[in-house]
CSV table of C-alpha atoms in Angstrom, one decimal:
chain,number,residue,atom,x,y,z
J,1,UNK,CA,9.9,21.0,-2.3
J,2,UNK,CA,8.3,23.9,-0.7
J,3,UNK,CA,9.9,27.1,0.2
J,4,UNK,CA,8.9,30.4,1.9
J,5,UNK,CA,8.9,33.3,-0.4
J,6,UNK,CA,9.1,37.0,0.5
J,7,UNK,CA,5.9,39.0,-1.2
J,8,UNK,CA,6.7,42.6,-2.5
J,9,UNK,CA,2.7,43.5,-2.8
J,10,UNK,CA,1.0,44.5,0.5
J,11,UNK,CA,-2.5,45.7,1.4
J,12,UNK,CA,-4.4,47.0,4.5
J,13,UNK,CA,-7.7,46.4,5.8
J,14,UNK,CA,-9.4,47.4,8.8
J,15,UNK,CA,-10.0,45.2,11.7
J,16,UNK,CA,-11.5,44.7,15.0
J,17,UNK,CA,-11.4,42.3,17.7
J,18,UNK,CA,-14.1,40.3,16.4
J,19,UNK,CA,-14.1,40.5,12.6
J,20,UNK,CA,-13.1,42.8,9.9
J,21,UNK,CA,-15.1,44.0,6.6
J,22,UNK,CA,-13.2,43.5,3.3
J,23,UNK,CA,-13.3,45.1,0.1
J,24,UNK,CA,-15.4,42.3,-1.4
J,25,UNK,CA,-18.1,43.2,1.0
J,26,UNK,CA,-17.5,39.8,2.8
J,27,UNK,CA,-17.0,39.0,6.7
J,28,UNK,CA,-13.6,37.2,7.9
J,29,UNK,CA,-13.8,36.2,11.5
J,30,UNK,CA,-10.7,35.9,13.9
J,31,UNK,CA,-12.5,32.4,15.0
J,32,UNK,CA,-12.4,31.2,11.1
J,33,UNK,CA,-10.3,27.9,10.4
J,34,UNK,CA,-6.7,29.2,10.2
J,35,UNK,CA,-6.2,26.2,8.0
J,36,UNK,CA,-8.9,25.9,5.7
J,37,UNK,CA,-7.1,23.5,3.1
J,38,UNK,CA,-4.7,20.5,3.9
J,39,UNK,CA,-3.7,17.7,1.7
J,40,UNK,CA,-1.9,14.7,3.4
J,41,UNK,CA,-0.1,12.1,1.4
J,42,UNK,CA,-2.0,12.8,-1.9
J,43,UNK,CA,-1.4,10.3,-4.7
J,44,UNK,CA,-3.1,10.6,-8.2
J,45,UNK,CA,-3.3,8.2,-10.8
J,46,UNK,CA,-5.1,7.6,-13.8
J,47,UNK,CA,-5.6,4.7,-15.9
J,48,UNK,CA,-5.2,1.1,-15.5
J,49,UNK,CA,-8.6,-0.1,-15.3
J,50,UNK,CA,-9.2,-1.6,-18.6
J,51,UNK,CA,-7.0,-3.8,-21.1
J,52,UNK,CA,-4.6,-4.3,-18.5
J,53,UNK,CA,-2.6,-1.2,-18.9
J,54,UNK,CA,-0.5,0.0,-16.2
J,55,UNK,CA,-2.0,3.0,-14.1
J,56,UNK,CA,-0.3,6.2,-14.2
J,57,UNK,CA,0.9,8.1,-11.4
J,58,UNK,CA,1.0,11.9,-11.9
J,59,UNK,CA,1.2,13.0,-8.2
J,60,UNK,CA,2.8,11.1,-5.3
J,61,UNK,CA,2.8,11.7,-1.7
J,62,UNK,CA,1.9,15.1,-2.1
J,63,UNK,CA,1.4,17.3,1.3
J,64,UNK,CA,0.1,20.8,1.9
J,65,UNK,CA,-1.2,23.0,4.6
J,66,UNK,CA,-2.7,26.2,3.2
J,67,UNK,CA,-3.2,29.0,5.8
J,68,UNK,CA,-5.7,31.8,5.7
J,69,UNK,CA,-4.3,34.7,4.2
J,70,UNK,CA,-1.6,32.7,2.3
J,71,UNK,CA,-1.0,32.4,-1.3
J,72,UNK,CA,0.6,29.1,-2.3
J,73,UNK,CA,2.0,28.5,-5.9
J,74,UNK,CA,2.1,25.0,-7.2
J,75,UNK,CA,4.6,25.2,-10.1
J,76,UNK,CA,5.9,22.8,-12.5
J,77,UNK,CA,6.2,21.8,-16.3
J,78,UNK,CA,3.0,20.9,-18.1
J,79,UNK,CA,2.0,17.3,-17.0
J,80,UNK,CA,3.6,17.5,-13.7
J,81,UNK,CA,0.3,17.4,-12.0
J,82,UNK,CA,-0.7,21.1,-11.3
J,83,UNK,CA,-4.3,20.9,-12.2
J,84,UNK,CA,-4.8,17.5,-10.5
J,85,UNK,CA,-3.5,19.0,-7.2
J,86,UNK,CA,-6.1,21.8,-7.7
J,87,UNK,CA,-9.2,19.3,-9.0
J,88,UNK,CA,-8.6,17.5,-5.8
J,89,UNK,CA,-7.9,20.3,-3.4
J,90,UNK,CA,-11.3,21.9,-4.6
J,91,UNK,CA,-12.8,18.6,-4.2
J,92,UNK,CA,-13.8,18.2,-8.1
J,93,UNK,CA,-12.1,14.9,-8.1
J,94,UNK,CA,-11.2,12.4,-5.3
J,95,UNK,CA,-7.5,11.6,-4.9
J,96,UNK,CA,-6.3,7.7,-5.5
J,97,UNK,CA,-5.0,7.8,-1.8
J,98,UNK,CA,-4.5,10.3,0.9
J,99,UNK,CA,-6.7,12.8,2.6
J,100,UNK,CA,-8.1,16.2,1.7
J,101,UNK,CA,-9.3,18.2,4.8
J,102,UNK,CA,-11.3,21.1,4.8
J,103,UNK,CA,-11.4,23.4,7.9
J,104,UNK,CA,-10.3,20.1,9.5
J,105,UNK,CA,-12.8,17.8,8.1
J,106,UNK,CA,-11.9,15.0,5.9
J,107,UNK,CA,-13.7,14.6,2.4
J,108,UNK,CA,-13.4,10.8,3.1
J,109,UNK,CA,-16.1,11.2,5.6
J,110,UNK,CA,-18.6,13.2,3.3
J,111,UNK,CA,-20.9,12.2,0.7
J,112,UNK,CA,-21.3,13.8,-2.4
J,113,UNK,CA,-24.1,16.3,-1.6
J,114,UNK,CA,-22.0,17.4,1.6
J,115,UNK,CA,-18.9,18.0,-0.4
J,116,UNK,CA,-21.0,19.9,-3.3
J,117,UNK,CA,-22.6,21.9,-0.2
J,118,UNK,CA,-19.4,22.3,1.5
J,119,UNK,CA,-17.5,23.3,-1.6
J,120,UNK,CA,-19.9,26.3,-2.2
J,121,UNK,CA,-19.3,27.8,0.8
J,122,UNK,CA,-15.9,27.3,1.3
J,123,UNK,CA,-14.2,27.1,-2.3
J,124,UNK,CA,-13.9,29.4,-5.0
J,125,UNK,CA,-12.7,27.6,-8.3
J,126,UNK,CA,-11.4,29.4,-11.5
J,127,UNK,CA,-10.2,27.3,-14.3
J,128,UNK,CA,-7.9,28.1,-17.1
J,129,UNK,CA,-9.6,30.9,-19.4
J,130,UNK,CA,-12.4,31.7,-16.7
J,131,UNK,CA,-15.1,29.9,-18.6
J,132,UNK,CA,-17.6,32.6,-18.5
J,133,UNK,CA,-21.2,32.3,-20.3
J,134,UNK,CA,-21.4,34.0,-23.7
J,135,UNK,CA,-25.0,35.1,-23.6
J,136,UNK,CA,-24.5,37.0,-20.0
J,137,UNK,CA,-23.1,40.1,-18.8
J,138,UNK,CA,-20.0,40.5,-16.6
J,139,UNK,CA,-22.4,41.2,-13.6
J,140,UNK,CA,-24.8,38.4,-14.6
J,141,UNK,CA,-21.6,36.0,-14.9
J,142,UNK,CA,-20.5,37.1,-11.4
J,143,UNK,CA,-24.1,36.4,-9.8
J,144,UNK,CA,-24.4,33.0,-11.5
J,145,UNK,CA,-23.3,31.1,-8.2
J,146,UNK,CA,-26.0,32.8,-6.2
J,147,UNK,CA,-28.9,31.4,-8.5
J,148,UNK,CA,-29.3,28.1,-6.7
J,149,UNK,CA,-30.0,29.3,-3.5
J,150,UNK,CA,-32.1,32.4,-4.8
J,151,UNK,CA,-29.9,34.9,-3.6
J,152,UNK,CA,-29.3,37.0,-6.7
J,153,UNK,CA,-31.1,40.2,-5.4
J,154,UNK,CA,-29.2,40.0,-2.0
J,155,UNK,CA,-26.0,39.4,-3.7
J,156,UNK,CA,-26.1,42.0,-6.5
J,157,UNK,CA,-24.5,45.0,-4.5
J,158,UNK,CA,-21.9,42.7,-3.4
J,159,UNK,CA,-21.4,41.6,-7.2
J,160,UNK,CA,-20.9,45.1,-8.4
J,161,UNK,CA,-18.1,45.9,-5.4
J,162,UNK,CA,-16.2,42.8,-6.5
J,163,UNK,CA,-16.3,44.2,-10.2
J,164,UNK,CA,-15.0,47.4,-8.9
J,165,UNK,CA,-12.6,45.3,-6.8
J,166,UNK,CA,-11.3,44.0,-9.7
J,167,UNK,CA,-11.3,47.3,-11.9
J,168,UNK,CA,-14.0,46.3,-14.0
J,169,UNK,CA,-17.1,48.4,-12.4
J,170,UNK,CA,-17.5,50.3,-15.5
J,171,UNK,CA,-17.8,47.1,-17.9
J,172,UNK,CA,-20.4,45.4,-15.7
J,173,UNK,CA,-22.9,45.3,-18.6
J,174,UNK,CA,-20.5,44.0,-21.2
J,175,UNK,CA,-20.6,40.3,-22.2
J,176,UNK,CA,-17.5,38.4,-22.5
J,177,UNK,CA,-16.9,38.7,-26.1
J,178,UNK,CA,-16.8,42.7,-25.5
J,179,UNK,CA,-13.9,41.9,-22.8
J,180,UNK,CA,-10.2,41.0,-23.1
J,181,UNK,CA,-8.7,37.8,-22.0
J,182,UNK,CA,-7.3,39.5,-18.8
J,183,UNK,CA,-10.9,40.8,-18.3
J,184,UNK,CA,-12.7,37.6,-18.7
J,185,UNK,CA,-10.2,36.2,-16.3
J,186,UNK,CA,-10.7,38.8,-13.5
J,187,UNK,CA,-14.6,38.5,-14.2
J,188,UNK,CA,-14.0,34.5,-13.0
J,189,UNK,CA,-12.2,35.6,-10.0
J,190,UNK,CA,-15.1,38.2,-8.9
J,191,UNK,CA,-17.3,35.3,-9.6
J,192,UNK,CA,-15.4,32.8,-7.6
J,193,UNK,CA,-15.5,35.2,-4.6
J,194,UNK,CA,-19.4,36.0,-4.6
J,195,UNK,CA,-20.5,33.5,-2.0
J,196,UNK,CA,-17.8,34.4,0.5
J,197,UNK,CA,-15.1,32.2,-0.4
J,198,UNK,CA,-12.2,31.2,2.0
J,199,UNK,CA,-10.0,29.5,-0.4
J,200,UNK,CA,-9.6,30.6,-3.9
J,201,UNK,CA,-8.2,28.0,-6.3
J,202,UNK,CA,-7.0,29.3,-9.6
J,203,UNK,CA,-5.5,27.4,-12.5
J,204,UNK,CA,-2.7,29.4,-14.6
J,205,UNK,CA,-4.4,32.7,-14.3
J,206,UNK,CA,-2.1,34.5,-16.4
J,207,UNK,CA,-1.2,32.1,-19.1
J,208,UNK,CA,-1.6,33.8,-22.6
J,209,UNK,CA,-2.1,37.2,-21.2
J,210,UNK,CA,0.3,40.0,-21.8
J,211,UNK,CA,2.8,41.2,-19.1
J,212,UNK,CA,0.5,44.1,-17.8
J,213,UNK,CA,-2.8,42.1,-17.6
J,214,UNK,CA,-1.0,39.3,-15.9
J,215,UNK,CA,0.4,41.6,-13.5
J,216,UNK,CA,-2.9,43.0,-12.8
J,217,UNK,CA,-4.5,39.6,-12.0
J,218,UNK,CA,-1.3,38.8,-9.5
J,219,UNK,CA,-1.9,42.0,-7.8
J,220,UNK,CA,-5.5,41.0,-7.4
J,221,UNK,CA,-4.8,37.7,-6.0
J,222,UNK,CA,-2.4,39.1,-3.6
J,223,UNK,CA,-5.1,41.6,-2.4
J,224,UNK,CA,-7.3,38.8,-2.1
J,225,UNK,CA,-5.2,37.1,0.3
J,226,UNK,CA,-5.2,40.6,2.7
J,227,UNK,CA,-8.7,39.6,3.1
J,228,UNK,CA,-7.7,36.6,4.8
J,229,UNK,CA,-8.6,34.6,2.0
J,230,UNK,CA,-6.3,31.7,1.2
J,231,UNK,CA,-5.2,31.4,-2.5
J,232,UNK,CA,-4.1,28.0,-4.1
J,233,UNK,CA,-2.7,28.7,-7.8
J,234,UNK,CA,-0.9,26.5,-10.5
J,235,UNK,CA,1.4,28.6,-12.6
J,236,UNK,CA,4.6,28.7,-14.3
J,237,UNK,CA,4.8,32.6,-14.6
J,238,UNK,CA,8.0,33.6,-12.8
J,239,UNK,CA,6.2,37.0,-11.5
J,240,UNK,CA,3.6,34.7,-9.8
J,241,UNK,CA,5.9,32.4,-8.5
J,242,UNK,CA,8.1,35.2,-6.9
J,243,UNK,CA,5.3,37.1,-5.3
J,244,UNK,CA,3.6,33.9,-3.7
J,245,UNK,CA,4.2,33.3,0.1
J,246,UNK,CA,5.1,29.5,-0.4
J,247,UNK,CA,6.0,27.4,-3.2
J,248,UNK,CA,5.9,23.7,-4.3
J,249,UNK,CA,8.0,23.0,-7.5
J,250,UNK,CA,7.0,19.7,-9.3
J,251,UNK,CA,9.4,17.8,-11.3
């Protein structure tokens, strides 16, 4: 079931007829696709290919249209399929059946290389815990997605701006072991935004965090939507659920 929720947190941006400059130093144009992610009749099954075992259906006939500047939360008990929906939406795995559309284009018509290229341009994915590289500073972790394209130098100022945005500008030289769990999660969010992301996909961002750290993460996610970025988040955090624009509850 999907419900509309009334968010309490608001943020402002300066706009023009053509585009506006976001705090993350990225550009969101008025002509950008208003529905960057759509999931249509998604079914996800695992197993059943060996030894005659029956496949297990974790998600069946799931539908979602995610609009630019909207945060949608997928909530539910452990094992209900939240992470599976996120990885399918991010193009990391393919559904058993159904269609995934990025800015109106179906992934089933794309090869693996095109999916990977489109994902880099469109999707920022943050898994549980953030998965930072231990031997790298916070700044180096944020810049990691820019390495394959040789754009580290060009994006360094943007990376610093992003760390400022998530409240870690003074800790950009710190390594993950020197950061708290909430700080590591904030670095991971900054890293997911470095390539001009239009859809931020975040799995259980407040799990295992204290309430103060969790609320800061939620505030950052809400601020991100004010920059025109769509956010798809899986969580059972009641505060995050309350502040999402729309909600799907899985059984």
